[in-house]
Amino acid sequence: MSKTAAEIRREFIEFFQQRGHEFVPSAPVVPHDDPTLLFTNAGMNQFKPLFLGQATATSAFGRLKRAANSQKCIRAGGKHNDLDDVGHDTYHHTFFEMLGNWSFGDYFKVEAITWAWELLTKVWGMAPERLHATYFGGDADEGLAPDEEARDLWRALLPAERIHPGNKKDNFWEMGDTGPCGPCSEIHIDLTPDLSGGGLVNAGDARVIEIWNLVFIQFNRGPDGKLTPLPAKHVDTGMGFERVAAVLQGRKSNYETDVFAPIFSAIREVTGAPAYTGALPTDPGVDPARALVDVSYRVIADHIRTLTFAISDGAVPDKEGRGYVLRRILRRAVRYGWQYLHVHEPFLYKLVPAVTHVMADAFPELRARPGEVIAVIHEEEASFGRTLERGIALFEEAAANAEQRHAAVVQGVDAFKLHDTYGFPIDLTEIMAAERGLRVDIGEYERLMEEARAKARAGGRDDTREFVHLPQEILSRIRPTDDAAKYTHTRLAAQVTGIIRMTPEGVPVLLGAGESLRPGDRAAVVTDHTCFYAEAGGQVGDLGEIVAPGLRFEVEDTQRPGHYVQHVGTLVQGALVPGAAVELVVDPKRAAIMRNHSGTHLLNWALREVLGEHVQQKGSLVDPDKTRFDFSHPRPLTPEELDRIEQLTNEQIARDLPVYAAEVPQEEALRIRGLRAVFGERYPDRVRVLSIGAPVEELLADPESAAWRAYSIEFCGGTHVARTAEIEHFVLTTEEGIAKGIRRIVGLTGAPARIAAEIGQALEQRAVALLAGPPSEIPAGLAELQNTLQTATLTASSRVRLRAQVAALQQVVKHEQKSAVADAAGVVLARVAEVVSEAERISDTAIVVAEFPDVPLEALKTGADAIKQRCGSVAILLGVRVAATEEQPAKALLLAAVTPDLVPQGLKAGDLVKAVSGHVGGGGGGSPTMAQAGGKNPDGVPAALSVGAAWLREKLRAGRPQ
């Protein structure tokens, strides 16, 4: 029977423990303390101080000579990047485990090679005739000779034809651009049926793969690129856990082992995809569509492992650095699920429990905060999903244009648009292009990216209001814009009626006949008709593009300074001239704005239902990310009020009420009972009335109807959903005062709202569990809770309740600390009589110098006070060796105290601790009668006490002759 993955991991570690290696748990995949790395990419990362001779020799870590473990690794950026290969073969991963054994200045090549052979062939029973070895063949440019020692060691185990020299790329291992490095010897296994794979070593063929790399660390590469010998030679081995599991389980692919099987089952259950068959796009006779389904399985399974481990270890998807790598990975997985498994809603987050189930026994940290991991992935997934469909459509359009031109090249401007507007990382666009037999114009893409970076460095996007205030001679020549289509369309044919551009001197000019915009020019474009919504009533202006064959103008904002609408932005392709026929395309973010705006109307209604009719709107901001609402109210809202407001709003959403709008005479509209308008706002003679739940015509026919209380009825010119169910969900995230009697509330809709609610509930449950659990678990749990509370987006009511729960937890911690101090004080007082009885006396002054058990400083002070009471005139020096905890290493604590009668004689507590603190590797100070010191060297306490006693004798004898 084949071994399970768990057995393989255990047997590896036990093999090396039996040979004097200490098991060292895996380091996090996020190396927060190492700025040279995006992710932990090898088992040796956490041991860099040992390789460089920088570890404290007296520490447990510094004393390590041999170690073994299974290290969590991510290779998806920087020098070691396997991302592009994942899914398209059966043995590359962005996340993988590396089984490793290390020697730190202890054994070297003989033992490393001998033990590797023994484990593989004797313990695990791999056929010796299937194994090949490589060694470093030297590099003239670096002045490095071939590693003949490794070659000769392998000759004692393998025939010469299965020992291969390798170049620097394959057989000289470096962790990064700088750091420890050295020649390596790789072990490959030939899986061909007839053992004919010798020529496939290091050829990237799945039939002959590397399973173990034995690295002989001899050098350090400095920032200048030069190699210098290390103080001692080390061994760093790395075995691909997933690969060796496949070999030992008799599988042809890493993805067919029990490491991945439960995750594949979860993928199939969540997505409804056909069963995994293991097909590759390069397999002869395989249906390409079928192969891409299997590629998707591999990509999604690999990427959800990476995301789960990285987020559990403290990383989050973001705009730069390791966060951007995670965002690329997530979006790559989402795109495969969308396009080839046909899942058009968030699904990745549902796979986190499967990863936890498979991996948490080996890596229990996965159980610490799975709810937060799920929420982060869900939010990021939902965000990308809102633009994915439009982005894929844009790519298909760009690819079709390339094919029609017979150029086989996707234009760089299209790749840039996919990145900048739709969040497609460039490597994802390149993958999509390759699937169509195309490539991307990377040069043009990079040029546009550099322009965007330069713009960001210069202070971000230009002020889109720069064209609002125009001179009358320009205004008189601009024709009105009909914008009625903003409520009904997101695409519209139109004609350009005006283009306003700024001269280098900042003077606006209206382009005339024969003049045109060129790529890179910023301008305000006016058209005869538009479907773009111009900023008004608290709703932001639309984003989007103006297009025509060979033309693309990016609209960064929409303003209406008067009788016309300005589409403000930058021309990125083609030439735009007055009179041109164009198509206007509104950005998909409009949908999020509509959800948030309709949610704002329901919020306004719910506020009055809960707080009273005194509530009046004082301002608002509606954008794709949120709704912000200011209103009159004399005091902060309670958690119960916040919950009730959310409940009422979500009830109206769940009712799937229709949203009606009609333009009517203001005089008639004002007769509708319950209609809301912003106090002080001026409205035109004809106003647009928006009603949720009842046709405006019915309200006008019976303006006194008592049924008005069931609906939100307002003057509003914004864009809205057609039915409330489109809002999906609503939560409040913040509530604060911004002026006397004015409160500000912020809400979310859709997937972000659900995620915020889930995070809040999870945190509240965690707080309740901490309060009910052992007090010893509270400090660590409280710190985690407070950190999450500072960074997470959650509901306002949860935040208020959590603050109260945190305060209760802090009280428990204080009580436990007081109890601990009291217990410790009892221990100290029990020893006081003993140390007083043993005290040395010079004249009528006692000298009490003693080491006490590991107790807090407050307990030690209690002991010093008790000694003073018993001795009268006394000089005291007490020492404690404080044991290491999870939060801090071991340390030393010294306390000095003297009675007031000794101070005039020049004997001061502060001088005493300064005289002895160097022996514990620290420093300190205090008042003349009491002072303290701390240090990193607890083993120095006896020496400090001995020196302190001598110092006190000398001072007292000098002041009081015998």
mmCIF file with all atom_site columns, C-alpha atoms in Angstrom, residues 199-357:
data_model
loop_
_atom_site.group_PDB
_atom_site.id
_atom_site.type_symbol
_atom_site.label_atom_id
_atom_site.label_alt_id
_atom_site.label_comp_id
_atom_site.label_asym_id
_atom_site.label_entity_id
_atom_site.label_seq_id
_atom_site.pdbx_PDB_ins_code
_atom_site.Cartn_x
_atom_site.Cartn_y
_atom_site.Cartn_z
_atom_site.occupancy
_atom_site.B_iso_or_equiv
_atom_site.pdbx_formal_charge
_atom_site.auth_seq_id
_atom_site.auth_comp_id
_atom_site.auth_asym_id
_atom_site.auth_atom_id
_atom_site.pdbx_PDB_model_num
ATOM 1   C CA . GLY A 1 199 ? 18.955  12.768 -21.769 1.00 0.00 ? 199 GLY A CA 1
ATOM 2   C CA . LEU A 1 200 ? 15.916  14.442 -20.191 1.00 0.00 ? 200 LEU A CA 1
ATOM 3   C CA . VAL A 1 201 ? 17.646  15.508 -16.959 1.00 0.00 ? 201 VAL A CA 1
ATOM 4   C CA . ASN A 1 202 ? 16.991  19.244 -16.489 1.00 0.00 ? 202 ASN A CA 1
ATOM 5   C CA . ALA A 1 203 ? 15.091  19.316 -19.783 1.00 0.00 ? 203 ALA A CA 1
ATOM 6   C CA . GLY A 1 204 ? 11.750  20.339 -18.255 1.00 0.00 ? 204 GLY A CA 1
ATOM 7   C CA . ASP A 1 205 ? 10.158  16.973 -19.039 1.00 0.00 ? 205 ASP A CA 1
ATOM 8   C CA . ALA A 1 206 ? 7.709   15.511 -16.500 1.00 0.00 ? 206 ALA A CA 1
ATOM 9   C CA . ARG A 1 207 ? 9.078   12.009 -17.184 1.00 0.00 ? 207 ARG A CA 1
ATOM 10  C CA . VAL A 1 208 ? 12.396  12.896 -15.525 1.00 0.00 ? 208 VAL A CA 1
ATOM 11  C CA . ILE A 1 209 ? 11.996  15.361 -12.664 1.00 0.00 ? 209 ILE A CA 1
ATOM 12  C CA . GLU A 1 210 ? 14.142  16.746 -9.890  1.00 0.00 ? 210 GLU A CA 1
ATOM 13  C CA . ILE A 1 211 ? 13.008  15.560 -6.476  1.00 0.00 ? 211 ILE A CA 1
ATOM 14  C CA . TRP A 1 212 ? 15.812  16.691 -4.146  1.00 0.00 ? 212 TRP A CA 1
ATOM 15  C CA . ASN A 1 213 ? 18.387  19.461 -4.265  1.00 0.00 ? 213 ASN A CA 1
ATOM 16  C CA . LEU A 1 214 ? 21.439  19.234 -2.007  1.00 0.00 ? 214 LEU A CA 1
ATOM 17  C CA . VAL A 1 215 ? 22.929  22.720 -1.702  1.00 0.00 ? 215 VAL A CA 1
ATOM 18  C CA . PHE A 1 216 ? 26.400  23.210 -0.307  1.00 0.00 ? 216 PHE A CA 1
ATOM 19  C CA . ILE A 1 217 ? 26.438  26.747 1.078   1.00 0.00 ? 217 ILE A CA 1
ATOM 20  C CA . GLN A 1 218 ? 29.952  28.114 0.800   1.00 0.00 ? 218 GLN A CA 1
ATOM 21  C CA . PHE A 1 219 ? 29.588  31.762 -0.315  1.00 0.00 ? 219 PHE A CA 1
ATOM 22  C CA . ASN A 1 220 ? 27.712  34.971 0.318   1.00 0.00 ? 220 ASN A CA 1
ATOM 23  C CA . ARG A 1 221 ? 26.783  37.203 -2.603  1.00 0.00 ? 221 ARG A CA 1
ATOM 24  C CA . GLY A 1 222 ? 26.975  40.850 -1.596  1.00 0.00 ? 222 GLY A CA 1
ATOM 25  C CA . PRO A 1 223 ? 25.022  43.818 -2.982  1.00 0.00 ? 223 PRO A CA 1
ATOM 26  C CA . ASP A 1 224 ? 27.908  44.397 -5.433  1.00 0.00 ? 224 ASP A CA 1
ATOM 27  C CA . GLY A 1 225 ? 27.380  40.908 -6.878  1.00 0.00 ? 225 GLY A CA 1
ATOM 28  C CA . LYS A 1 226 ? 30.690  39.567 -5.606  1.00 0.00 ? 226 LYS A CA 1
ATOM 29  C CA . LEU A 1 227 ? 31.037  36.171 -3.940  1.00 0.00 ? 227 LEU A CA 1
ATOM 30  C CA . THR A 1 228 ? 32.915  35.901 -0.654  1.00 0.00 ? 228 THR A CA 1
ATOM 31  C CA . PRO A 1 229 ? 33.541  32.694 1.328   1.00 0.00 ? 229 PRO A CA 1
ATOM 32  C CA . LEU A 1 230 ? 31.373  32.186 4.403   1.00 0.00 ? 230 LEU A CA 1
ATOM 33  C CA . PRO A 1 231 ? 32.921  31.692 7.864   1.00 0.00 ? 231 PRO A CA 1
ATOM 34  C CA . ALA A 1 232 ? 31.788  28.047 7.833   1.00 0.00 ? 232 ALA A CA 1
ATOM 35  C CA . LYS A 1 233 ? 30.426  25.582 5.280   1.00 0.00 ? 233 LYS A CA 1
ATOM 36  C CA . HIS A 1 234 ? 26.802  24.506 5.511   1.00 0.00 ? 234 HIS A CA 1
ATOM 37  C CA . VAL A 1 235 ? 24.359  22.063 3.976   1.00 0.00 ? 235 VAL A CA 1
ATOM 38  C CA . ASP A 1 236 ? 20.885  23.137 2.840   1.00 0.00 ? 236 ASP A CA 1
ATOM 39  C CA . THR A 1 237 ? 18.738  20.500 1.177   1.00 0.00 ? 237 THR A CA 1
ATOM 40  C CA . GLY A 1 238 ? 15.302  20.898 -0.300  1.00 0.00 ? 238 GLY A CA 1
ATOM 41  C CA . MET A 1 239 ? 13.000  18.091 -1.421  1.00 0.00 ? 239 MET A CA 1
ATOM 42  C CA . GLY A 1 240 ? 9.774   18.844 -3.252  1.00 0.00 ? 240 GLY A CA 1
ATOM 43  C CA . PHE A 1 241 ? 7.182   17.267 -0.963  1.00 0.00 ? 241 PHE A CA 1
ATOM 44  C CA . GLU A 1 242 ? 4.461   17.137 -3.586  1.00 0.00 ? 242 GLU A CA 1
ATOM 45  C CA . ARG A 1 243 ? 6.802   15.587 -6.151  1.00 0.00 ? 243 ARG A CA 1
ATOM 46  C CA . VAL A 1 244 ? 8.117   12.861 -3.853  1.00 0.00 ? 244 VAL A CA 1
ATOM 47  C CA . ALA A 1 245 ? 4.545   12.115 -2.752  1.00 0.00 ? 245 ALA A CA 1
ATOM 48  C CA . ALA A 1 246 ? 3.603   11.529 -6.379  1.00 0.00 ? 246 ALA A CA 1
ATOM 49  C CA . VAL A 1 247 ? 6.541   9.165  -6.845  1.00 0.00 ? 247 VAL A CA 1
ATOM 50  C CA . LEU A 1 248 ? 5.905   7.189  -3.666  1.00 0.00 ? 248 LEU A CA 1
ATOM 51  C CA . GLN A 1 249 ? 2.168   6.983  -4.340  1.00 0.00 ? 249 GLN A CA 1
ATOM 52  C CA . GLY A 1 250 ? 2.765   5.790  -7.886  1.00 0.00 ? 250 GLY A CA 1
ATOM 53  C CA . ARG A 1 251 ? 1.038   8.801  -9.435  1.00 0.00 ? 251 ARG A CA 1
ATOM 54  C CA . LYS A 1 252 ? 2.031   10.390 -12.721 1.00 0.00 ? 252 LYS A CA 1
ATOM 55  C CA . SER A 1 253 ? 1.272   13.873 -11.395 1.00 0.00 ? 253 SER A CA 1
ATOM 56  C CA . ASN A 1 254 ? 1.650   15.831 -8.172  1.00 0.00 ? 254 ASN A CA 1
ATOM 57  C CA . TYR A 1 255 ? -1.986  16.826 -8.584  1.00 0.00 ? 255 TYR A CA 1
ATOM 58  C CA . GLU A 1 256 ? -3.162  13.203 -8.400  1.00 0.00 ? 256 GLU A CA 1
ATOM 59  C CA . THR A 1 257 ? -1.883  12.643 -4.849  1.00 0.00 ? 257 THR A CA 1
ATOM 60  C CA . ASP A 1 258 ? -3.874  12.831 -1.625  1.00 0.00 ? 258 ASP A CA 1
ATOM 61  C CA . VAL A 1 259 ? -2.360  16.303 -1.152  1.00 0.00 ? 259 VAL A CA 1
ATOM 62  C CA . PHE A 1 260 ? -4.693  17.653 -3.848  1.00 0.00 ? 260 PHE A CA 1
ATOM 63  C CA . ALA A 1 261 ? -7.527  15.110 -4.123  1.00 0.00 ? 261 ALA A CA 1
ATOM 64  C CA . PRO A 1 262 ? -9.749  16.688 -1.412  1.00 0.00 ? 262 PRO A CA 1
ATOM 65  C CA . ILE A 1 263 ? -9.235  20.146 -2.919  1.00 0.00 ? 263 ILE A CA 1
ATOM 66  C CA . PHE A 1 264 ? -10.155 18.858 -6.389  1.00 0.00 ? 264 PHE A CA 1
ATOM 67  C CA . SER A 1 265 ? -13.295 17.316 -4.899  1.00 0.00 ? 265 SER A CA 1
ATOM 68  C CA . ALA A 1 266 ? -14.187 20.674 -3.369  1.00 0.00 ? 266 ALA A CA 1
ATOM 69  C CA . ILE A 1 267 ? -13.582 22.445 -6.700  1.00 0.00 ? 267 ILE A CA 1
ATOM 70  C CA . ARG A 1 268 ? -15.925 20.060 -8.459  1.00 0.00 ? 268 ARG A CA 1
ATOM 71  C CA . GLU A 1 269 ? -18.580 20.436 -5.747  1.00 0.00 ? 269 GLU A CA 1
ATOM 72  C CA . VAL A 1 270 ? -18.385 24.226 -5.718  1.00 0.00 ? 270 VAL A CA 1
ATOM 73  C CA . THR A 1 271 ? -18.174 24.779 -9.479  1.00 0.00 ? 271 THR A CA 1
ATOM 74  C CA . GLY A 1 272 ? -20.050 21.820 -10.913 1.00 0.00 ? 272 GLY A CA 1
ATOM 75  C CA . ALA A 1 273 ? -17.144 21.239 -13.315 1.00 0.00 ? 273 ALA A CA 1
ATOM 76  C CA . PRO A 1 274 ? -16.582 17.883 -15.053 1.00 0.00 ? 274 PRO A CA 1
ATOM 77  C CA . ALA A 1 275 ? -14.360 15.436 -13.179 1.00 0.00 ? 275 ALA A CA 1
ATOM 78  C CA . TYR A 1 276 ? -10.600 16.004 -13.390 1.00 0.00 ? 276 TYR A CA 1
ATOM 79  C CA . THR A 1 277 ? -8.849  13.766 -15.938 1.00 0.00 ? 277 THR A CA 1
ATOM 80  C CA . GLY A 1 278 ? -5.256  15.033 -15.748 1.00 0.00 ? 278 GLY A CA 1
ATOM 81  C CA . ALA A 1 279 ? -5.123  16.252 -19.364 1.00 0.00 ? 279 ALA A CA 1
ATOM 82  C CA . LEU A 1 280 ? -2.456  18.662 -20.602 1.00 0.00 ? 280 LEU A CA 1
ATOM 83  C CA . PRO A 1 281 ? -2.851  20.998 -23.592 1.00 0.00 ? 281 PRO A CA 1
ATOM 84  C CA . THR A 1 282 ? 0.199   19.332 -25.151 1.00 0.00 ? 282 THR A CA 1
ATOM 85  C CA . ASP A 1 283 ? -1.191  15.792 -24.921 1.00 0.00 ? 283 ASP A CA 1
ATOM 86  C CA . PRO A 1 284 ? -1.754  14.310 -28.374 1.00 0.00 ? 284 PRO A CA 1
ATOM 87  C CA . GLY A 1 285 ? -5.369  13.854 -29.365 1.00 0.00 ? 285 GLY A CA 1
ATOM 88  C CA . VAL A 1 286 ? -6.767  15.734 -26.348 1.00 0.00 ? 286 VAL A CA 1
ATOM 89  C CA . ASP A 1 287 ? -9.703  18.065 -26.862 1.00 0.00 ? 287 ASP A CA 1
ATOM 90  C CA . PRO A 1 288 ? -8.297  21.597 -26.152 1.00 0.00 ? 288 PRO A CA 1
ATOM 91  C CA . ALA A 1 289 ? -11.447 22.605 -24.257 1.00 0.00 ? 289 ALA A CA 1
ATOM 92  C CA . ARG A 1 290 ? -11.194 19.476 -22.071 1.00 0.00 ? 290 ARG A CA 1
ATOM 93  C CA . ALA A 1 291 ? -7.510  20.189 -21.397 1.00 0.00 ? 291 ALA A CA 1
ATOM 94  C CA . LEU A 1 292 ? -8.279  23.758 -20.287 1.00 0.00 ? 292 LEU A CA 1
ATOM 95  C CA . VAL A 1 293 ? -10.771 22.419 -17.746 1.00 0.00 ? 293 VAL A CA 1
ATOM 96  C CA . ASP A 1 294 ? -7.969  20.346 -16.224 1.00 0.00 ? 294 ASP A CA 1
ATOM 97  C CA . VAL A 1 295 ? -5.554  23.286 -16.406 1.00 0.00 ? 295 VAL A CA 1
ATOM 98  C CA . SER A 1 296 ? -8.170  25.247 -14.458 1.00 0.00 ? 296 SER A CA 1
ATOM 99  C CA . TYR A 1 297 ? -8.362  22.545 -11.769 1.00 0.00 ? 297 TYR A CA 1
ATOM 100 C CA . ARG A 1 298 ? -4.583  22.690 -11.312 1.00 0.00 ? 298 ARG A CA 1
ATOM 101 C CA . VAL A 1 299 ? -4.409  26.490 -11.324 1.00 0.00 ? 299 VAL A CA 1
ATOM 102 C CA . ILE A 1 300 ? -7.285  26.914 -8.874  1.00 0.00 ? 300 ILE A CA 1
ATOM 103 C CA . ALA A 1 301 ? -6.081  24.193 -6.485  1.00 0.00 ? 301 ALA A CA 1
ATOM 104 C CA . ASP A 1 302 ? -2.549  25.579 -6.457  1.00 0.00 ? 302 ASP A CA 1
ATOM 105 C CA . HIS A 1 303 ? -3.594  29.190 -6.120  1.00 0.00 ? 303 HIS A CA 1
ATOM 106 C CA . ILE A 1 304 ? -6.104  28.660 -3.307  1.00 0.00 ? 304 ILE A CA 1
ATOM 107 C CA . ARG A 1 305 ? -3.353  26.949 -1.316  1.00 0.00 ? 305 ARG A CA 1
ATOM 108 C CA . THR A 1 306 ? -1.069  29.942 -1.874  1.00 0.00 ? 306 THR A CA 1
ATOM 109 C CA . LEU A 1 307 ? -3.764  32.437 -0.923  1.00 0.00 ? 307 LEU A CA 1
ATOM 110 C CA . THR A 1 308 ? -4.860  30.519 2.174   1.00 0.00 ? 308 THR A CA 1
ATOM 111 C CA . PHE A 1 309 ? -1.342  30.165 3.557   1.00 0.00 ? 309 PHE A CA 1
ATOM 112 C CA . ALA A 1 310 ? -0.196  33.693 2.672   1.00 0.00 ? 310 ALA A CA 1
ATOM 113 C CA . ILE A 1 311 ? -3.255  35.416 4.141   1.00 0.00 ? 311 ILE A CA 1
ATOM 114 C CA . SER A 1 312 ? -3.132  33.177 7.242   1.00 0.00 ? 312 SER A CA 1
ATOM 115 C CA . ASP A 1 313 ? 0.466   34.333 7.728   1.00 0.00 ? 313 ASP A CA 1
ATOM 116 C CA . GLY A 1 314 ? -0.425  38.012 7.505   1.00 0.00 ? 314 GLY A CA 1
ATOM 117 C CA . ALA A 1 315 ? -0.287  39.045 3.833   1.00 0.00 ? 315 ALA A CA 1
ATOM 118 C CA . VAL A 1 316 ? -3.234  40.598 1.990   1.00 0.00 ? 316 VAL A CA 1
ATOM 119 C CA . PRO A 1 317 ? -3.908  41.274 -1.701  1.00 0.00 ? 317 PRO A CA 1
ATOM 120 C CA . ASP A 1 318 ? -2.855  44.832 -2.464  1.00 0.00 ? 318 ASP A CA 1
ATOM 121 C CA . LYS A 1 319 ? -1.584  47.209 -5.138  1.00 0.00 ? 319 LYS A CA 1
ATOM 122 C CA . GLU A 1 320 ? 2.139   46.570 -4.723  1.00 0.00 ? 320 GLU A CA 1
ATOM 123 C CA . GLY A 1 321 ? 4.807   44.194 -3.478  1.00 0.00 ? 321 GLY A CA 1
ATOM 124 C CA . ARG A 1 322 ? 3.755   40.804 -2.172  1.00 0.00 ? 322 ARG A CA 1
ATOM 125 C CA . GLY A 1 323 ? 0.184   42.044 -1.967  1.00 0.00 ? 323 GLY A CA 1
ATOM 126 C CA . TYR A 1 324 ? 0.155   42.597 -5.716  1.00 0.00 ? 324 TYR A CA 1
ATOM 127 C CA . VAL A 1 325 ? 1.565   39.115 -6.304  1.00 0.00 ? 325 VAL A CA 1
ATOM 128 C CA . LEU A 1 326 ? -1.345  37.684 -4.302  1.00 0.00 ? 326 LEU A CA 1
ATOM 129 C CA . ARG A 1 327 ? -3.811  39.823 -6.251  1.00 0.00 ? 327 ARG A CA 1
ATOM 130 C CA . ARG A 1 328 ? -2.357  38.490 -9.531  1.00 0.00 ? 328 ARG A CA 1
ATOM 131 C CA . ILE A 1 329 ? -2.633  34.918 -8.270  1.00 0.00 ? 329 ILE A CA 1
ATOM 132 C CA . LEU A 1 330 ? -6.227  35.383 -7.144  1.00 0.00 ? 330 LEU A CA 1
ATOM 133 C CA . ARG A 1 331 ? -7.290  37.034 -10.380 1.00 0.00 ? 331 ARG A CA 1
ATOM 134 C CA . ARG A 1 332 ? -5.577  34.356 -12.429 1.00 0.00 ? 332 ARG A CA 1
ATOM 135 C CA . ALA A 1 333 ? -7.575  31.679 -10.583 1.00 0.00 ? 333 ALA A CA 1
ATOM 136 C CA . VAL A 1 334 ? -10.844 33.620 -10.877 1.00 0.00 ? 334 VAL A CA 1
ATOM 137 C CA . ARG A 1 335 ? -10.372 34.054 -14.613 1.00 0.00 ? 335 ARG A CA 1
ATOM 138 C CA . TYR A 1 336 ? -9.820  30.319 -15.161 1.00 0.00 ? 336 TYR A CA 1
ATOM 139 C CA . GLY A 1 337 ? -12.918 29.548 -13.112 1.00 0.00 ? 337 GLY A CA 1
ATOM 140 C CA . TRP A 1 338 ? -14.976 32.126 -15.000 1.00 0.00 ? 338 TRP A CA 1
ATOM 141 C CA . GLN A 1 339 ? -13.872 31.268 -18.505 1.00 0.00 ? 339 GLN A CA 1
ATOM 142 C CA . TYR A 1 340 ? -13.321 27.506 -18.429 1.00 0.00 ? 340 TYR A CA 1
ATOM 143 C CA . LEU A 1 341 ? -15.415 26.245 -15.494 1.00 0.00 ? 341 LEU A CA 1
ATOM 144 C CA . HIS A 1 342 ? -18.170 28.804 -16.228 1.00 0.00 ? 342 HIS A CA 1
ATOM 145 C CA . VAL A 1 343 ? -18.471 30.043 -12.636 1.00 0.00 ? 343 VAL A CA 1
ATOM 146 C CA . HIS A 1 344 ? -19.595 33.658 -12.776 1.00 0.00 ? 344 HIS A CA 1
ATOM 147 C CA . GLU A 1 345 ? -19.786 34.387 -9.075  1.00 0.00 ? 345 GLU A CA 1
ATOM 148 C CA . PRO A 1 346 ? -17.259 34.270 -6.216  1.00 0.00 ? 346 PRO A CA 1
ATOM 149 C CA . PHE A 1 347 ? -16.196 30.684 -5.544  1.00 0.00 ? 347 PHE A CA 1
ATOM 150 C CA . LEU A 1 348 ? -12.549 30.623 -4.434  1.00 0.00 ? 348 LEU A CA 1
ATOM 151 C CA . TYR A 1 349 ? -13.379 31.555 -0.845  1.00 0.00 ? 349 TYR A CA 1
ATOM 152 C CA . LYS A 1 350 ? -15.514 28.410 -0.571  1.00 0.00 ? 350 LYS A CA 1
ATOM 153 C CA . LEU A 1 351 ? -12.379 26.280 -1.074  1.00 0.00 ? 351 LEU A CA 1
ATOM 154 C CA . VAL A 1 352 ? -10.539 27.563 2.019   1.00 0.00 ? 352 VAL A CA 1
ATOM 155 C CA . PRO A 1 353 ? -12.075 24.906 4.333   1.00 0.00 ? 353 PRO A CA 1
ATOM 156 C CA . ALA A 1 354 ? -10.800 22.148 2.011   1.00 0.00 ? 354 ALA A CA 1
ATOM 157 C CA . VAL A 1 355 ? -7.239  23.512 2.213   1.00 0.00 ? 355 VAL A CA 1
ATOM 158 C CA . THR A 1 356 ? -7.518  23.767 5.990   1.00 0.00 ? 356 THR A CA 1
ATOM 159 C CA . HIS A 1 357 ? -8.817  20.196 6.226   1.00 0.00 ? 357 HIS A CA 1
#
